[in-house]
């Protein structure tokens, strides 16, 4: 049983992406798949609307399988309205922050405050790269800053911070931050490192499909470890059930 | 089905702690995943001033079902003499780590020697991705140089290890002009699940299983092949037949 916490539709390729996610769900026995729709680095208000509509349509068609991350650009004045609409009308479950701002930018604070108050999980892209770092691409240290400012905010740091050895260290003492294991190179030891530092209950499964996603690649990282069936179940779905859905 | 790993190692790695770096761990991980054996290198030798100092240990202690691969840095003296001394079944080079290109003059005498003596060449084009390097940033693989190398040495059995998906696509296009090239590619750094298009472009007869253990997660690489939609025959070629053909004397 799998909860894939991290999948995407790409605007303009929604049909292809939806089909790929549904195929994966059937082939791999997904319980749920968390979806956000993305397109450009600095999305306009219109683009955000289109992205969230694509996610909402997918949820409406497959409500048992698909849950949504409401994509926000914290720079937009209407961002809280977009969030409320996403949660109340579009049946979204959480918030997705990508690369429009660093996640510790003060512009994120109203979102963090609202989500803290309403127990809404926030999935934050974080990728620490030696080469090719984007201007507003968050790293573990930015996630830490936000987590410390909002200790009640439930944060899912994507990609284990991109480089596990630099991404995880800053959030070790931030119990409100969990990580997903997708979108990184399948280095040996890195998942063991994450489990040793964070504890197994803070590791969630994801694939980052469609695009860079790799199902068996990530399964292999879990299966390679000497874990009990219960510990594997924690990574594959139980931690997500608790973290994202509050045990529902 | 027998499974061989063309790209496995043991030994120390200076950039991060490896929990499964010993020879015993290599054997254990292989056994757990049903790997029969393979072509193994000693990581320490990459960094030694005299790589043969590390490889003496490798050639001495590797179990019989493994082929020890001799680490050669052609920029160091006595490379040919080292090959003659060890009489290896295969030689392994690291152009990015050691700072040369395959078509550089410094490598010519080694390449010619290997071609003349029928010794397969393993080229580790990548051992880690640049975005994760914290201070030593090796150059990215040079596809044009690799294709030129294959053109120059058509009789040399060459396996390129560590290309990513995009690079393999470029190589497949380049190989249209080099149909006779005696070359294999491993899939250790292919992260995406899209193995089928690569096999279609390159041909399954040019793919080989290589894990890059203990730097990469062997099970990720193995499952990506095993669970692909490739035919059982193609999987057998990748896991076993291509390796055995390549290493045959």
Short mmCIF file of C-alpha atoms in Angstrom, two decimals:
data_model
loop_
_atom_site.label_atom_id
_atom_site.label_comp_id
_atom_site.label_asym_id
_atom_site.label_seq_id
_atom_site.Cartn_x
_atom_site.Cartn_y
_atom_site.Cartn_z
CA UNK A 1 0.00 0.00 0.00
CA UNK A 2 1.39 3.36 -1.06
CA UNK A 3 0.54 6.98 -0.49
CA UNK A 4 2.49 8.96 -3.06
CA UNK A 5 2.64 12.35 -1.41
CA UNK A 6 4.37 14.13 -4.28
CA UNK A 7 3.07 14.06 -7.85
CA UNK A 8 2.46 16.75 -10.44
CA UNK A 9 0.34 17.73 -13.33
CA UNK A 10 2.11 20.10 -15.69
CA UNK A 11 -0.06 22.79 -17.22
CA UNK A 12 -0.56 22.09 -20.91
CA UNK A 13 0.16 18.39 -20.38
CA UNK A 14 -2.58 17.66 -17.86
CA UNK A 15 -4.14 14.77 -19.75
CA UNK A 16 -0.83 12.94 -20.20
CA UNK A 17 0.09 13.53 -16.55
CA UNK A 18 -3.31 12.44 -15.23
CA UNK A 19 -3.08 9.22 -17.23
CA UNK A 20 0.42 8.51 -15.96
CA UNK A 21 -0.62 9.02 -12.33
CA UNK A 22 -3.70 6.84 -12.77
CA UNK A 23 -1.61 4.15 -14.46
CA UNK A 24 0.86 4.23 -11.59
CA UNK A 25 -1.94 4.13 -9.05
CA UNK A 26 -3.35 1.00 -10.63
CA UNK A 27 -0.03 -0.71 -11.26
CA UNK A 28 1.49 0.01 -7.87
CA UNK A 29 -1.63 -0.14 -5.72
CA UNK A 30 -1.79 3.46 -4.56
CA UNK A 31 -4.06 4.31 -1.69
CA UNK A 32 -3.78 8.01 -2.46
CA UNK A 33 -1.72 10.37 -4.61
CA UNK A 34 -1.05 13.99 -3.67
CA UNK A 35 -1.13 16.27 -6.70
CA UNK A 36 -0.10 19.83 -7.41
CA UNK A 37 -0.15 21.46 -10.81
CA UNK A 38 2.80 23.60 -11.84
CA UNK A 39 4.11 25.47 -14.85
CA UNK A 40 6.46 28.46 -14.62
CA UNK A 41 8.90 29.64 -11.97
CA UNK A 42 7.09 32.90 -11.24
CA UNK A 43 3.43 32.21 -11.95
CA UNK A 44 0.90 34.98 -12.54
CA UNK A 45 -2.45 35.03 -10.76
CA UNK A 46 -4.07 33.64 -13.91
CA UNK A 47 -1.56 30.80 -14.06
CA UNK A 48 -2.15 29.92 -10.42
CA UNK A 49 -5.89 29.83 -11.08
CA UNK A 50 -5.41 27.52 -14.06
CA UNK A 51 -3.04 25.24 -12.13
CA UNK A 52 -5.41 24.87 -9.18
CA UNK A 53 -8.36 24.30 -11.50
CA UNK A 54 -6.47 21.40 -13.10
CA UNK A 55 -5.81 19.89 -9.68
CA UNK A 56 -9.40 20.44 -8.55
CA UNK A 57 -10.77 18.78 -11.68
CA UNK A 58 -8.59 15.75 -11.01
CA UNK A 59 -9.78 15.57 -7.38
CA UNK A 60 -13.40 15.89 -8.48
CA UNK A 61 -13.04 12.97 -10.91
CA UNK A 62 -11.11 10.72 -8.50
CA UNK A 63 -11.97 11.88 -4.98
CA UNK A 64 -10.99 8.64 -3.29
CA UNK A 65 -7.56 8.52 -4.90
CA UNK A 66 -6.41 12.07 -5.51
CA UNK A 67 -5.77 14.72 -2.90
CA UNK A 68 -4.59 18.18 -3.76
CA UNK A 69 -1.86 20.59 -2.82
CA UNK A 70 -3.12 24.12 -3.48
CA UNK A 71 -0.36 25.90 -5.40
CA UNK A 72 0.32 29.45 -4.18
CA UNK A 73 2.56 32.31 -5.19
CA UNK A 74 3.08 34.15 -1.89
CA UNK A 75 3.84 37.36 -3.81
CA UNK A 76 0.24 37.65 -4.95
CA UNK A 77 -2.10 39.89 -2.99
CA UNK A 78 -4.94 37.43 -3.42
CA UNK A 79 -2.96 34.43 -2.17
CA UNK A 80 -5.03 33.90 0.99
CA UNK A 81 -8.23 34.05 -1.05
CA UNK A 82 -6.77 31.45 -3.42
CA UNK A 83 -5.90 29.28 -0.44
CA UNK A 84 -9.35 29.55 1.16
CA UNK A 85 -11.04 28.81 -2.14
CA UNK A 86 -8.74 25.84 -2.64
CA UNK A 87 -9.57 24.39 0.75
CA UNK A 88 -13.26 25.21 0.89
CA UNK A 89 -14.45 24.93 -2.70
CA UNK A 90 -11.84 22.85 -4.49
CA UNK A 91 -11.40 20.24 -1.75
CA UNK A 92 -7.65 20.70 -1.51
CA UNK A 93 -5.84 19.13 1.43
CA UNK A 94 -2.69 21.23 1.73
CA UNK A 95 -0.54 23.97 0.24
CA UNK A 96 2.25 23.70 -2.29
CA UNK A 97 5.05 26.28 -2.32
CA UNK A 98 7.53 25.98 -5.17
CA UNK A 99 10.11 28.50 -6.37
CA UNK A 100 8.29 31.84 -6.53
CA UNK A 101 9.82 32.91 -3.20
CA UNK A 102 12.18 31.44 -0.67
CA UNK A 103 9.96 29.77 1.87
CA UNK A 104 11.21 31.99 4.73
CA UNK A 105 10.31 35.15 2.85
CA UNK A 106 7.99 37.33 4.99
CA UNK A 107 5.45 37.09 2.15
CA UNK A 108 4.91 33.47 3.22
CA UNK A 109 3.98 34.43 6.78
CA UNK A 110 0.24 35.01 6.23
CA UNK A 111 0.00 31.61 4.56
CA UNK A 112 1.96 29.97 7.37
CA UNK A 113 -0.18 31.67 9.97
CA UNK A 114 -3.43 30.53 8.35
CA UNK A 115 -2.18 26.98 7.85
CA UNK A 116 -0.89 26.76 11.42
CA UNK A 117 -4.23 27.87 12.75
CA UNK A 118 -6.20 25.44 10.57
CA UNK A 119 -3.73 22.50 10.73
CA UNK A 120 -3.12 22.56 6.98
CA UNK A 121 0.06 20.79 5.82
CA UNK A 122 2.41 22.69 3.52
CA UNK A 123 4.56 20.91 0.95
CA UNK A 124 7.67 22.99 0.30
CA UNK A 125 10.05 22.39 -2.58
CA UNK A 126 13.59 22.42 -1.17
CA UNK A 127 16.60 21.56 -3.29
CA UNK A 128 20.12 22.44 -2.26
CA UNK A 129 22.33 22.22 -5.35
CA UNK A 130 26.01 22.94 -5.89
CA UNK A 131 25.24 23.92 -9.47
CA UNK A 132 22.05 25.33 -10.95
CA UNK A 133 20.46 26.69 -7.78
CA UNK A 134 17.54 28.90 -8.72
CA UNK A 135 17.15 32.33 -7.19
CA UNK A 136 14.09 31.52 -5.09
CA UNK A 137 14.72 27.83 -4.61
CA UNK A 138 14.58 27.05 -0.89
CA UNK A 139 17.11 24.95 0.98
CA UNK A 140 16.87 23.18 4.31
CA UNK A 141 18.02 26.27 6.13
CA UNK A 142 15.09 28.30 4.74
CA UNK A 143 12.68 25.58 5.79
CA UNK A 144 14.21 25.69 9.26
CA UNK A 145 13.70 29.46 9.47
CA UNK A 146 10.02 29.10 8.61
CA UNK A 147 9.55 26.11 10.90
CA UNK A 148 11.06 27.96 13.84
CA UNK A 149 8.88 31.03 13.22
CA UNK A 150 5.77 28.82 13.01
CA UNK A 151 6.36 25.81 15.26
CA UNK A 152 2.75 24.66 14.85
CA UNK A 153 2.97 24.67 11.05
CA UNK A 154 3.07 21.17 9.54
CA UNK A 155 5.77 21.29 6.87
CA UNK A 156 6.61 18.54 4.40
CA UNK A 157 10.08 19.37 3.06
CA UNK A 158 10.32 17.90 -0.43
CA UNK A 159 13.28 15.94 -1.76
CA UNK A 160 14.84 15.61 1.70
CA UNK A 161 16.18 19.08 0.93
CA UNK A 162 17.80 17.97 -2.34
CA UNK A 163 21.09 17.02 -0.78
CA UNK A 164 20.32 14.93 2.27
CA UNK A 165 23.56 15.83 3.98
CA UNK A 166 22.90 19.56 3.87
CA UNK A 167 19.11 19.56 3.72
CA UNK A 168 18.28 17.43 6.71
CA UNK A 169 20.70 18.83 9.26
CA UNK A 170 18.92 22.19 9.64
CA UNK A 171 15.53 20.61 10.37
CA UNK A 172 16.59 17.92 12.83
CA UNK A 173 15.36 20.02 15.75
CA UNK A 174 12.20 21.10 13.95
CA UNK A 175 9.71 18.37 14.88
CA UNK A 176 7.04 20.06 12.80
CA UNK A 177 9.00 19.21 9.62
CA UNK A 178 8.81 15.86 7.86
CA UNK A 179 10.46 15.03 4.54
CA UNK A 180 9.61 13.18 1.37
CA UNK A 181 12.24 11.02 -0.24
CA UNK A 182 11.67 11.75 -3.93
CA UNK A 183 13.53 13.79 -6.50
CA UNK A 184 17.05 12.96 -5.40
CA UNK A 185 19.69 10.68 -6.80
CA UNK A 186 19.42 7.19 -5.33
CA UNK A 187 22.59 7.46 -3.31
CA UNK A 188 23.26 4.56 -1.01
CA UNK A 189 23.18 5.53 2.66
CA UNK A 190 21.23 8.74 2.24
CA UNK A 191 17.92 7.29 3.39
CA UNK A 192 19.66 5.58 6.30
CA UNK A 193 21.22 8.93 7.15
CA UNK A 194 17.78 10.57 7.09
CA UNK A 195 16.25 7.87 9.28
CA UNK A 196 19.11 8.08 11.78
CA UNK A 197 18.83 11.87 12.01
CA UNK A 198 15.07 12.36 11.88
CA UNK A 199 13.53 9.09 12.97
CA UNK A 200 11.52 6.91 10.63
CA UNK A 201 8.23 8.60 11.48
CA UNK A 202 9.32 11.78 9.68
CA UNK A 203 9.98 10.11 6.29
CA UNK A 204 7.16 10.05 3.71
CA UNK A 205 7.07 8.30 0.36
CA UNK A 206 6.80 10.24 -2.90
CA UNK A 207 7.84 9.96 -6.52
CA UNK A 208 7.82 13.50 -7.99
CA UNK A 209 6.10 12.07 -11.03
CA UNK A 210 5.22 13.07 -13.75
CA UNK A 211 8.56 14.13 -15.17
CA UNK A 212 11.40 13.27 -12.88
CA UNK A 213 9.46 10.62 -11.03
CA UNK A 214 10.79 7.18 -10.55
CA UNK A 215 8.69 4.65 -8.73
CA UNK A 216 10.97 1.62 -8.53
CA UNK A 217 13.99 3.76 -8.00
CA UNK A 218 12.47 5.07 -4.76
CA UNK A 219 11.01 1.73 -3.75
CA UNK A 220 14.50 0.29 -4.12
CA UNK A 221 15.87 2.77 -1.62
CA UNK A 222 13.37 1.59 0.99
CA UNK A 223 13.61 -2.10 0.19
CA UNK A 224 17.41 -2.04 0.37
CA UNK A 225 17.30 -1.23 4.07
CA UNK A 226 17.00 -3.72 6.88
CA UNK A 227 13.58 -2.46 7.99
CA UNK A 228 10.69 -4.36 9.48
CA UNK A 229 7.42 -4.61 7.56
CA UNK A 230 5.90 -2.12 9.99
CA UNK A 231 8.73 0.38 9.42
CA UNK A 232 8.35 0.08 5.65
CA UNK A 233 4.59 0.61 6.02
CA UNK A 234 5.34 3.77 7.96
CA UNK A 235 7.32 5.19 5.04
CA UNK A 236 5.00 3.90 2.34
CA UNK A 237 1.74 5.20 3.82
CA UNK A 238 1.29 5.36 7.59
CA UNK A 239 3.39 8.47 8.17
CA UNK A 240 1.45 10.26 5.44
CA UNK A 241 -1.84 9.19 6.98
CA UNK A 242 -0.79 10.79 10.24
CA UNK A 243 1.05 13.82 8.93
CA UNK A 244 -1.24 14.85 6.11
CA UNK A 245 -4.59 13.48 7.15
CA UNK A 246 -4.19 13.50 10.92
CA UNK A 247 -4.64 9.75 11.15
CA UNK A 248 -7.84 9.77 9.10
CA UNK B 1 18.64 -16.05 -14.06
CA UNK B 2 22.26 -15.23 -13.35
CA UNK B 3 22.85 -11.53 -12.76
CA UNK B 4 26.20 -9.76 -13.11
CA UNK B 5 27.10 -6.29 -11.90
CA UNK B 6 29.63 -4.60 -14.17
CA UNK B 7 29.97 -1.53 -12.01
CA UNK B 8 30.52 -2.34 -8.34
CA UNK B 9 33.12 -1.31 -5.82
CA UNK B 10 34.25 -1.54 -2.28
CA UNK B 11 36.58 0.66 -0.29
CA UNK B 12 36.55 4.12 1.20
CA UNK B 13 35.07 7.27 -0.25
CA UNK B 14 36.42 10.62 0.90
CA UNK B 15 33.29 12.75 0.46
CA UNK B 16 30.80 11.01 2.74
CA UNK B 17 30.52 8.03 5.06
CA UNK B 18 29.55 4.80 3.32
CA UNK B 19 27.80 2.31 5.53
CA UNK B 20 28.29 -0.60 3.12
CA UNK B 21 31.83 -0.02 1.92
CA UNK B 22 33.53 -3.29 2.83
CA UNK B 23 34.09 -6.30 0.60
CA UNK B 24 31.90 -8.32 2.96
CA UNK B 25 29.09 -5.81 2.47
CA UNK B 26 29.47 -5.95 -1.32
CA UNK B 27 29.11 -9.72 -1.21
CA UNK B 28 26.17 -9.50 1.25
CA UNK B 29 24.28 -6.89 -0.77
CA UNK B 30 24.84 -8.86 -3.96
CA UNK B 31 23.63 -12.08 -2.36
CA UNK B 32 20.56 -10.37 -0.93
CA UNK B 33 19.63 -9.06 -4.39
CA UNK B 34 20.44 -12.27 -6.20
CA UNK B 35 23.56 -11.00 -7.97
CA UNK B 36 25.90 -13.73 -9.11
CA UNK B 37 29.10 -11.67 -9.34
CA UNK B 38 30.53 -8.90 -11.43
CA UNK B 39 33.43 -6.62 -12.23
CA UNK B 40 34.60 -4.89 -9.09
CA UNK B 41 36.90 -1.95 -8.47
CA UNK B 42 38.59 -0.66 -5.34
CA UNK B 43 37.48 2.90 -4.55
CA UNK B 44 40.64 3.86 -2.68
CA UNK B 45 42.76 3.26 -5.77
CA UNK B 46 41.09 6.20 -7.54
CA UNK B 47 42.67 8.55 -5.03
CA UNK B 48 46.06 6.90 -4.53
CA UNK B 49 49.20 8.38 -6.06
CA UNK B 50 50.03 4.84 -7.11
CA UNK B 51 46.66 3.18 -7.77
CA UNK B 52 48.27 -0.23 -7.99
CA UNK B 53 48.95 -0.02 -4.26
CA UNK B 54 45.22 -0.37 -3.65
CA UNK B 55 44.62 -2.79 -6.48
CA UNK B 56 47.14 -5.27 -5.11
CA UNK B 57 44.67 -5.79 -2.28
CA UNK B 58 41.74 -6.01 -4.72
CA UNK B 59 43.40 -8.63 -6.88
CA UNK B 60 44.44 -10.59 -3.84
CA UNK B 61 41.18 -10.77 -1.89
CA UNK B 62 38.29 -10.63 -4.36
CA UNK B 63 36.26 -13.85 -4.42
CA UNK B 64 36.45 -15.96 -7.55
CA UNK B 65 33.07 -14.99 -8.95
CA UNK B 66 34.24 -11.38 -9.28
CA UNK B 67 36.53 -9.93 -11.93
CA UNK B 68 38.94 -7.42 -10.42
CA UNK B 69 39.29 -4.30 -12.56
CA UNK B 70 42.60 -2.49 -12.59
CA UNK B 71 42.43 1.26 -11.94
CA UNK B 72 44.57 3.16 -14.43
CA UNK B 73 45.38 6.87 -14.42
CA UNK B 74 47.24 7.36 -17.70
CA UNK B 75 48.75 10.61 -16.42
CA UNK B 76 50.79 8.66 -13.91
CA UNK B 77 53.95 6.88 -14.97
CA UNK B 78 54.18 3.14 -15.66
CA UNK B 79 50.51 2.63 -16.55
CA UNK B 80 51.25 0.09 -19.29
CA UNK B 81 53.69 -1.70 -17.02
CA UNK B 82 50.97 -1.95 -14.36
CA UNK B 83 48.64 -3.53 -16.88
CA UNK B 84 51.34 -6.01 -17.86
CA UNK B 85 52.07 -6.79 -14.21
CA UNK B 86 48.46 -7.46 -13.21
CA UNK B 87 47.25 -9.03 -16.49
CA UNK B 88 43.71 -7.84 -15.66
CA UNK B 89 40.56 -9.18 -17.30
CA UNK B 90 39.46 -5.52 -17.56
CA UNK B 91 40.83 -2.04 -16.94
CA UNK B 92 38.83 0.76 -15.32
CA UNK B 93 39.45 4.48 -15.90
CA UNK B 94 37.99 7.70 -14.43
CA UNK B 95 38.65 10.50 -16.93
CA UNK B 96 36.57 13.08 -15.06
CA UNK B 97 38.11 12.36 -11.67
CA UNK B 98 41.65 12.17 -13.06
CA UNK B 99 41.36 15.18 -15.35
CA UNK B 100 41.78 14.11 -18.97
CA UNK B 101 39.68 13.28 -21.99
CA UNK B 102 39.62 9.89 -23.65
CA UNK B 103 40.94 11.31 -26.92
CA UNK B 104 43.82 13.15 -25.22
CA UNK B 105 47.27 12.00 -26.28
CA UNK B 106 48.04 10.93 -22.73
CA UNK B 107 45.50 8.11 -23.01
CA UNK B 108 46.37 6.95 -26.51
CA UNK B 109 49.08 4.46 -25.58
CA UNK B 110 46.84 2.79 -22.97
CA UNK B 111 43.90 2.59 -25.39
CA UNK B 112 46.09 1.13 -28.11
CA UNK B 113 47.57 -1.40 -25.72
CA UNK B 114 44.13 -2.53 -24.54
CA UNK B 115 42.83 -2.80 -28.10
CA UNK B 116 45.84 -4.81 -29.26
CA UNK B 117 45.63 -7.18 -26.31
CA UNK B 118 41.84 -7.59 -26.25
CA UNK B 119 41.43 -6.20 -22.75
CA UNK B 120 38.00 -4.61 -22.13
CA UNK B 121 37.91 -1.01 -20.94
CA UNK B 122 35.44 0.24 -18.33
CA UNK B 123 35.02 4.02 -18.30
CA UNK B 124 33.41 5.45 -15.18
CA UNK B 125 32.15 8.73 -16.57
CA UNK B 126 30.36 9.61 -13.33
CA UNK B 127 30.49 8.49 -9.72
CA UNK B 128 28.23 11.18 -8.32
CA UNK B 129 26.17 14.03 -9.71
CA UNK B 130 27.62 17.51 -9.72
CA UNK B 131 24.67 19.08 -7.90
CA UNK B 132 25.58 17.01 -4.84
CA UNK B 133 29.31 17.72 -4.87
CA UNK B 134 30.34 19.88 -1.96
CA UNK B 135 33.81 20.82 -3.15
CA UNK B 136 35.31 18.67 -5.89
CA UNK B 137 33.28 19.15 -9.03
CA UNK B 138 34.33 16.72 -11.76
CA UNK B 139 33.54 17.74 -15.34
CA UNK B 140 30.39 16.39 -16.90
CA UNK B 141 30.77 13.50 -19.37
CA UNK B 142 31.91 14.66 -22.80
CA UNK B 143 29.64 12.83 -25.23
CA UNK B 144 31.33 14.09 -28.39
CA UNK B 145 34.71 12.98 -27.06
CA UNK B 146 33.35 9.54 -26.17
CA UNK B 147 31.91 9.06 -29.65
CA UNK B 148 35.20 10.14 -31.21
CA UNK B 149 37.02 7.68 -28.96
CA UNK B 150 34.76 4.86 -30.13
CA UNK B 151 35.43 5.86 -33.74
CA UNK B 152 39.19 5.75 -33.17
CA UNK B 153 39.23 2.38 -31.41
CA UNK B 154 36.62 0.19 -33.11
CA UNK B 155 38.28 -2.98 -31.90
CA UNK B 156 38.36 -2.01 -28.23
CA UNK B 157 35.55 -3.38 -26.07
CA UNK B 158 34.39 -0.34 -24.08
CA UNK B 159 31.74 0.01 -21.37
CA UNK B 160 30.65 3.50 -20.35
CA UNK B 161 29.34 3.57 -16.81
CA UNK B 162 27.34 6.34 -15.17
CA UNK B 163 25.57 8.23 -17.94
CA UNK B 164 22.18 9.72 -17.20
CA UNK B 165 19.08 9.38 -19.32
CA UNK B 166 19.69 12.48 -21.45
CA UNK B 167 23.27 11.50 -22.19
CA UNK B 168 22.25 7.99 -23.20
CA UNK B 169 19.77 9.46 -25.66
CA UNK B 170 22.54 11.62 -27.17
CA UNK B 171 24.85 8.63 -27.36
CA UNK B 172 22.17 6.57 -29.08
CA UNK B 173 21.89 9.23 -31.77
CA UNK B 174 25.67 9.41 -32.17
CA UNK B 175 25.96 5.66 -32.41
CA UNK B 176 23.84 5.67 -35.55
CA UNK B 177 27.09 6.56 -37.30
CA UNK B 178 29.09 3.93 -35.39
CA UNK B 179 27.01 0.84 -35.79
CA UNK B 180 29.97 -1.50 -35.42
CA UNK B 181 31.15 -0.04 -32.10
CA UNK B 182 31.76 -2.66 -29.45
CA UNK B 183 30.26 -0.73 -26.58
CA UNK B 184 28.02 -1.19 -23.53
CA UNK B 185 26.32 1.30 -21.24
CA UNK B 186 25.12 0.74 -17.71
CA UNK B 187 22.00 2.36 -16.24
CA UNK B 188 23.28 3.14 -12.75
CA UNK B 189 22.52 6.86 -13.01
CA UNK B 190 19.22 6.52 -14.86
CA UNK B 191 16.74 7.79 -12.27
CA UNK B 192 13.63 8.04 -14.35
CA UNK B 193 11.49 4.96 -14.84
CA UNK B 194 11.72 5.41 -18.58
CA UNK B 195 14.12 2.59 -19.33
CA UNK B 196 12.13 1.26 -22.27
CA UNK B 197 12.80 4.20 -24.62
CA UNK B 198 16.51 3.93 -23.86
CA UNK B 199 16.52 0.24 -24.67
CA UNK B 200 14.62 0.99 -27.85
CA UNK B 201 17.08 3.67 -28.96
CA UNK B 202 20.32 1.97 -27.94
CA UNK B 203 19.22 -1.63 -28.28
CA UNK B 204 19.09 -3.97 -25.28
CA UNK B 205 22.28 -5.58 -26.58
CA UNK B 206 24.11 -2.39 -25.58
CA UNK B 207 22.79 -2.10 -22.03
CA UNK B 208 24.30 -3.80 -19.02
CA UNK B 209 23.44 -3.90 -15.34
CA UNK B 210 25.81 -1.83 -13.24
CA UNK B 211 24.89 -0.70 -9.74
CA UNK B 212 27.67 1.69 -8.71
CA UNK B 213 27.44 0.09 -5.26
CA UNK B 214 28.30 1.29 -2.60
CA UNK B 215 27.88 4.85 -3.89
CA UNK B 216 24.39 4.24 -5.25
CA UNK B 217 21.53 2.09 -4.05
CA UNK B 218 21.88 -1.20 -5.91
CA UNK B 219 18.28 -2.18 -5.36
CA UNK B 220 17.04 1.01 -7.04
CA UNK B 221 19.03 0.26 -10.18
CA UNK B 222 18.11 -3.42 -10.20
CA UNK B 223 14.38 -2.90 -9.66
CA UNK B 224 14.22 -0.24 -12.37
CA UNK B 225 15.36 -2.91 -14.85
CA UNK B 226 13.52 -5.87 -13.37
CA UNK B 227 10.17 -4.09 -13.09
CA UNK B 228 10.41 -2.41 -16.48
CA UNK B 229 8.23 -3.44 -19.39
CA UNK B 230 11.21 -4.84 -21.27
CA UNK B 231 10.84 -8.43 -22.45
CA UNK B 232 12.32 -11.25 -20.40
CA UNK B 233 14.84 -11.80 -23.19
CA UNK B 234 15.93 -8.15 -23.05
CA UNK B 235 16.27 -8.32 -19.27
CA UNK B 236 18.37 -11.43 -19.58
CA UNK B 237 20.65 -9.60 -22.00
CA UNK B 238 21.02 -6.64 -19.66
CA UNK B 239 21.45 -8.66 -16.47
CA UNK B 240 23.67 -11.39 -17.81
CA UNK B 241 24.39 -12.11 -21.46
CA UNK B 242 25.89 -8.77 -22.45
CA UNK B 243 28.24 -8.84 -19.48
CA UNK B 244 29.43 -12.37 -20.20
CA UNK B 245 29.94 -11.59 -23.89
CA UNK B 246 31.83 -8.40 -23.04
CA UNK B 247 34.14 -10.07 -20.55
CA UNK B 248 34.76 -13.21 -22.63
CA UNK B 249 38.44 -13.64 -23.42
#
